[in-house]
Amino acid sequence: MSDRRQALEDRDEAEIITRPAGSSDGALWRQLLGSDEPQGFAAAFLALQAQQLAGVRSSAVFEIAAGGLKPLAMWPANAAIADLESLAALAVTEQRPVLRQAGRGARSRRVIAQPVEAGGKPVAVAVVALSVDDDDAEAPARQMRQLQWSIAWLREYFQRGGDADLRGERDRSRATLELLATVVDRGDFRTAALAAVTEMALRFGCSRVSLGFVRWGRTHVAAISHTSTFSTRIQLVQQISGAMDEAIDQKSILRYPPAPEDVVFTTAHAALAAAHKGGNILTVPLLVVDSFAGAICFERPVEQPFDEETVRLLSVVAAALGPVLTEKRRNDRWLVVKAWDSLTQQLQRLLGPGHLGRKVVALLALIVVAVLSFWTDTFHVVADAQLEPAERRAVVSAYDGYVQTASARAGDLVKAGQELASLEDRELSLERLRWVTERQQHQFEYDRALASRQPANINIVKTQIEQADAQIRLIDEQIARTRLIAPFDGLVVRGDLSQRIGASVGRGETLFELSPLSGYRVVVTVGERDIGELTVGQPGEAVFASLPEEPIPIVIDRITPVALEHAGGVGFRVEATISGDLSRLRPGMTGVARVAIDRRPVIAIWLRPFLDWMGLVWWRLVP
């Protein structure tokens, strides 16, 4: 019994697929095999399914669209599809066949929903409501298999439609890429635009293709196919420009004559068609980033209307060419025009809608500028400073000799009369002994001449004695100068003979430099931009690197007119006296001096170098 039932099921399933068209339902088979519309195919499929599948009470095919399920066909035509649609939605959600049975007795029915996949994704759902035979327990499984066999027709039909869509998409992509290659190969905008419109006219069978871009609120024609030069004043160009403005103003693709379902204004297109006997016009705006930069106007003869597929293709081509042509056009402009457009764009973003962050930053910057313009502060001239002694005394060698001792060196504090170093005096002592001995001899000769009363010899010997006394006094002075003595209380600024014991020194050679601790001056090197702000007698402060916590008062007492190289620029030497506690100061200290000038707005103080530079540039450029 089971073998016989299985054979009957297999025969029923095969009959659904292979029943010949020569039978009484041949018209339905011809409709099924030859229908180009999904509604007609679905209606024939449901009618054939009702004949082949026993117990069908109602059935429907739903297409899965973006907004939900869309009914393609139902059988019978007046069938209620609310329950069928709810089960179809459940099958789409579950992504599997769904079977539901409801009611009892003669009113019971079984509803089966089967999703249809094409290209790896669900595209439709077939739903069948069947009568229930309580004596046939295997009927649900058999009916489910029969429905799955018949679903192959729907799957094949939608797959064929998907392949057609894929081929159309591929053709549109190829055409777009070829046109992009044509445009990119051209260097300048004019050549690229002319090549683009001419290629589009030849490729899409247009009598004329025009390209325009928006400038100063109006579209200007930039290129016309098969035309290298044209005047913007002729009527044809102005009417094409008006048609482009019409499409851009309505922000939509305009087709003339318009389709019955199109709710658009085509006055300018009608005028263009009437004036130049054009049959069909299609204008596609060029959307670049977030604004319409221009438009492309396609014109065809009367016998060649723009169908939906062509409109879709041309819109894709325009969307791809728009940014490329816009970029080439922007790059070919004068630098001044680019700068002006950039400034205009920034002002539009600042003053127009949106760009909240930019507006907040601009408002904060405006507030800061306003505050700095009314907030005043003391303007100071700041420059590098160095501490120098008011007086510097040199201790030099009185004669050629050799260093014997060294009692002090640079950095030592010394008292007046303190020995700094000494030179060897042995030769001087021997020379003095020789002159003392010679004087004694002359004194003996003087006494003898005085006793013998020889006036001539007395005068000669007396002169020799005086000469010997002078030489002795000279040598005594030289011996005294072998001790280098500090002339005053102060600091040894320079000199260290501790490493030169026994070394020779020359007459007049500077061995030590001393400076007193009671007098200093500050030397400030002021840049040429600030030197004009200073005058003699201005007070200020100086802070040295070794004493940063102790500002010391200064007063300018001399401004030298001699320029010096300083820190990569030109500076002037300014001398200032210093007052206050000088006990911790030492010559050679470096730091920063600051002289108060007057009170000025803070923004003027900060921008002063830039404003001075701009003044020089302006004075140099203005005749």
Short mmCIF file of N, CA, C and O in Angstrom, two decimals, residues 83-144:
data_model
loop_
_atom_site.label_atom_id
_atom_site.label_comp_id
_atom_site.label_asym_id
_atom_site.label_seq_id
_atom_site.Cartn_x
_atom_site.Cartn_y
_atom_site.Cartn_z
N ASP A 83 -4.94 36.36 5.74
CA ASP A 83 -4.27 35.28 6.45
C ASP A 83 -3.05 34.79 5.69
O ASP A 83 -2.02 34.44 6.27
N LEU A 84 -3.21 34.74 4.35
CA LEU A 84 -2.07 34.30 3.54
C LEU A 84 -0.87 35.25 3.69
O LEU A 84 0.28 34.82 3.78
N GLU A 85 -1.15 36.54 3.74
CA GLU A 85 -0.06 37.52 3.84
C GLU A 85 0.63 37.44 5.20
O GLU A 85 1.85 37.56 5.30
N SER A 86 -0.15 37.20 6.27
CA SER A 86 0.46 37.10 7.60
C SER A 86 1.39 35.90 7.68
O SER A 86 2.48 35.96 8.25
N LEU A 87 0.98 34.75 7.08
CA LEU A 87 1.85 33.58 7.10
C LEU A 87 3.07 33.79 6.20
O LEU A 87 4.17 33.31 6.51
N ALA A 88 2.89 34.51 5.08
CA ALA A 88 4.03 34.82 4.21
C ALA A 88 5.06 35.67 4.95
O ALA A 88 6.27 35.45 4.83
N ALA A 89 4.57 36.65 5.72
CA ALA A 89 5.50 37.48 6.51
C ALA A 89 6.25 36.65 7.53
O ALA A 89 7.45 36.85 7.77
N LEU A 90 5.57 35.66 8.14
CA LEU A 90 6.23 34.79 9.10
C LEU A 90 7.31 33.94 8.42
O LEU A 90 8.41 33.74 8.96
N ALA A 91 7.02 33.45 7.22
CA ALA A 91 8.01 32.66 6.48
C ALA A 91 9.24 33.49 6.13
O ALA A 91 10.38 32.99 6.16
N VAL A 92 9.02 34.76 5.77
CA VAL A 92 10.15 35.63 5.46
C VAL A 92 10.98 35.88 6.71
O VAL A 92 12.22 35.86 6.68
N THR A 93 10.30 36.07 7.84
CA THR A 93 11.02 36.31 9.09
C THR A 93 11.81 35.07 9.52
O THR A 93 12.98 35.17 9.92
N GLU A 94 11.18 33.91 9.43
CA GLU A 94 11.84 32.67 9.84
C GLU A 94 12.84 32.17 8.80
O GLU A 94 13.70 31.35 9.10
N GLN A 95 12.67 32.63 7.54
CA GLN A 95 13.54 32.21 6.43
C GLN A 95 13.49 30.68 6.23
O GLN A 95 14.51 30.03 6.00
N ARG A 96 12.27 30.11 6.28
CA ARG A 96 12.06 28.67 6.08
C ARG A 96 10.58 28.45 5.78
O ARG A 96 9.73 29.31 6.04
N PRO A 97 10.25 27.30 5.22
CA PRO A 97 8.83 26.99 4.98
C PRO A 97 8.04 26.93 6.29
O PRO A 97 8.56 26.47 7.32
N VAL A 98 6.79 27.37 6.22
CA VAL A 98 5.93 27.40 7.41
C VAL A 98 4.59 26.74 7.05
O VAL A 98 4.02 27.00 5.98
N LEU A 99 4.10 25.90 7.93
CA LEU A 99 2.80 25.22 7.75
C LEU A 99 1.93 25.54 8.95
O LEU A 99 2.37 25.40 10.10
N ARG A 100 0.69 25.93 8.68
CA ARG A 100 -0.24 26.25 9.76
C ARG A 100 -1.59 25.60 9.42
O ARG A 100 -2.07 25.71 8.28
N GLN A 101 -2.25 24.99 10.41
CA GLN A 101 -3.55 24.34 10.21
C GLN A 101 -4.52 24.92 11.22
O GLN A 101 -4.21 25.06 12.41
N ALA A 102 -5.71 25.31 10.75
CA ALA A 102 -6.71 25.95 11.60
C ALA A 102 -8.10 25.43 11.23
O ALA A 102 -8.36 24.99 10.10
N GLY A 103 -9.04 25.54 12.18
CA GLY A 103 -10.43 25.14 11.96
C GLY A 103 -10.65 23.65 12.18
O GLY A 103 -9.71 22.86 12.35
N ARG A 104 -11.95 23.24 12.14
CA ARG A 104 -12.32 21.85 12.33
C ARG A 104 -13.40 21.48 11.34
O ARG A 104 -14.18 22.31 10.88
N GLY A 105 -13.44 20.19 11.08
CA GLY A 105 -14.49 19.69 10.20
C GLY A 105 -14.33 20.20 8.79
O GLY A 105 -13.23 20.31 8.23
N ALA A 106 -15.53 20.56 8.22
CA ALA A 106 -15.53 21.02 6.83
C ALA A 106 -14.86 22.37 6.66
O ALA A 106 -14.44 22.75 5.57
N ARG A 107 -14.73 23.11 7.73
CA ARG A 107 -14.16 24.46 7.63
C ARG A 107 -12.68 24.48 7.94
O ARG A 107 -12.07 25.53 7.94
N SER A 108 -12.09 23.35 8.25
CA SER A 108 -10.66 23.33 8.54
C SER A 108 -9.85 23.47 7.25
O SER A 108 -10.30 23.02 6.18
N ARG A 109 -8.69 24.06 7.36
CA ARG A 109 -7.81 24.25 6.20
C ARG A 109 -6.36 24.27 6.67
O ARG A 109 -6.06 24.58 7.81
N ARG A 110 -5.49 23.97 5.70
CA ARG A 110 -4.05 23.93 5.95
C ARG A 110 -3.39 24.97 5.03
O ARG A 110 -3.63 24.97 3.82
N VAL A 111 -2.56 25.85 5.63
CA VAL A 111 -1.90 26.92 4.86
C VAL A 111 -0.40 26.66 4.90
O VAL A 111 0.19 26.46 5.98
N ILE A 112 0.22 26.66 3.72
CA ILE A 112 1.66 26.42 3.59
C ILE A 112 2.30 27.65 2.90
O ILE A 112 1.80 28.09 1.85
N ALA A 113 3.37 28.17 3.51
CA ALA A 113 4.12 29.31 2.94
C ALA A 113 5.54 28.85 2.64
O ALA A 113 6.21 28.28 3.51
N GLN A 114 5.97 29.08 1.40
CA GLN A 114 7.29 28.65 0.96
C GLN A 114 8.08 29.84 0.40
O GLN A 114 7.68 30.44 -0.59
N PRO A 115 9.22 30.26 1.06
CA PRO A 115 10.04 31.37 0.50
C PRO A 115 10.71 30.94 -0.80
O PRO A 115 11.02 29.76 -1.00
N VAL A 116 10.91 31.91 -1.67
CA VAL A 116 11.58 31.71 -2.95
C VAL A 116 12.88 32.51 -2.94
O VAL A 116 12.86 33.73 -2.71
N GLU A 117 14.00 31.83 -3.17
CA GLU A 117 15.30 32.49 -3.16
C GLU A 117 15.86 32.56 -4.57
O GLU A 117 15.71 31.60 -5.35
N ALA A 118 16.53 33.67 -4.87
CA ALA A 118 17.21 33.86 -6.16
C ALA A 118 18.44 34.71 -5.91
O ALA A 118 18.36 35.77 -5.29
N GLY A 119 19.56 34.22 -6.35
CA GLY A 119 20.80 34.95 -6.13
C GLY A 119 21.25 34.95 -4.68
O GLY A 119 21.92 35.87 -4.24
N GLY A 120 20.84 33.93 -3.91
CA GLY A 120 21.26 33.84 -2.53
C GLY A 120 20.47 34.66 -1.56
O GLY A 120 20.85 34.76 -0.38
N LYS A 121 19.33 35.24 -1.99
CA LYS A 121 18.52 36.04 -1.07
C LYS A 121 17.05 35.82 -1.39
O LYS A 121 16.68 35.53 -2.55
N PRO A 122 16.14 35.91 -0.38
CA PRO A 122 14.70 35.71 -0.63
C PRO A 122 14.13 36.86 -1.46
O PRO A 122 14.39 38.03 -1.18
N VAL A 123 13.36 36.49 -2.51
CA VAL A 123 12.78 37.50 -3.39
C VAL A 123 11.26 37.44 -3.41
O VAL A 123 10.61 38.42 -3.80
N ALA A 124 10.68 36.28 -3.05
CA ALA A 124 9.23 36.16 -3.08
C ALA A 124 8.81 35.06 -2.11
O ALA A 124 9.64 34.31 -1.58
N VAL A 125 7.47 34.97 -1.89
CA VAL A 125 6.88 33.94 -1.03
C VAL A 125 5.61 33.42 -1.72
O VAL A 125 4.77 34.22 -2.15
N ALA A 126 5.51 32.10 -1.83
CA ALA A 126 4.29 31.46 -2.36
C ALA A 126 3.51 30.86 -1.20
O ALA A 126 4.08 30.14 -0.36
N VAL A 127 2.20 31.16 -1.14
CA VAL A 127 1.35 30.70 -0.04
C VAL A 127 0.13 29.98 -0.64
O VAL A 127 -0.49 30.49 -1.58
N VAL A 128 -0.18 28.77 -0.10
CA VAL A 128 -1.30 27.96 -0.60
C VAL A 128 -2.16 27.54 0.59
O VAL A 128 -1.63 27.05 1.61
N ALA A 129 -3.48 27.76 0.48
CA ALA A 129 -4.45 27.29 1.47
C ALA A 129 -5.14 26.05 0.92
O ALA A 129 -5.73 26.08 -0.18
N LEU A 130 -5.09 24.93 1.64
CA LEU A 130 -5.57 23.64 1.18
C LEU A 130 -6.65 23.11 2.12
O LEU A 130 -6.66 23.41 3.32
N SER A 131 -7.51 22.28 1.54
CA SER A 131 -8.50 21.58 2.35
C SER A 131 -7.81 20.47 3.11
O SER A 131 -6.79 19.91 2.66
N VAL A 132 -8.35 20.09 4.26
CA VAL A 132 -7.73 19.10 5.14
C VAL A 132 -8.50 17.79 5.04
O VAL A 132 -9.75 17.76 5.14
N ASP A 133 -7.75 16.71 4.79
CA ASP A 133 -8.33 15.36 4.80
C ASP A 133 -7.83 14.66 6.05
O ASP A 133 -6.64 14.32 6.15
N ASP A 134 -8.72 14.48 7.03
CA ASP A 134 -8.30 13.90 8.31
C ASP A 134 -7.83 12.46 8.17
O ASP A 134 -7.08 11.95 9.01
N ASP A 135 -8.31 11.75 7.10
CA ASP A 135 -7.92 10.34 6.94
C ASP A 135 -6.55 10.17 6.33
O ASP A 135 -5.99 9.07 6.36
N ASP A 136 -6.00 11.21 5.73
CA ASP A 136 -4.70 11.12 5.06
C ASP A 136 -3.65 11.79 5.95
O ASP A 136 -3.49 13.02 5.95
N ALA A 137 -2.93 11.00 6.75
CA ALA A 137 -1.95 11.56 7.69
C ALA A 137 -0.69 12.06 6.98
O ALA A 137 0.04 12.91 7.51
N GLU A 138 -0.42 11.54 5.81
CA GLU A 138 0.80 11.92 5.11
C GLU A 138 0.58 13.06 4.13
O GLU A 138 1.47 13.44 3.38
N ALA A 139 -0.63 13.59 4.10
CA ALA A 139 -0.93 14.65 3.14
C ALA A 139 -0.08 15.91 3.35
O ALA A 139 0.40 16.50 2.38
N PRO A 140 0.17 16.37 4.60
CA PRO A 140 0.97 17.60 4.76
C PRO A 140 2.36 17.48 4.16
O PRO A 140 2.83 18.38 3.46
N ALA A 141 3.04 16.37 4.40
CA ALA A 141 4.39 16.21 3.86
C ALA A 141 4.36 16.15 2.34
O ALA A 141 5.21 16.73 1.65
N ARG A 142 3.34 15.42 1.78
CA ARG A 142 3.25 15.32 0.34
C ARG A 142 2.96 16.69 -0.29
O ARG A 142 3.53 17.06 -1.31
N GLN A 143 2.04 17.43 0.31
CA GLN A 143 1.71 18.75 -0.22
C GLN A 143 2.90 19.72 -0.12
O GLN A 143 3.13 20.53 -1.02
N MET A 144 3.67 19.60 0.97
CA MET A 144 4.85 20.45 1.12
C MET A 144 5.88 20.16 0.02
O MET A 144 6.45 21.05 -0.58
#
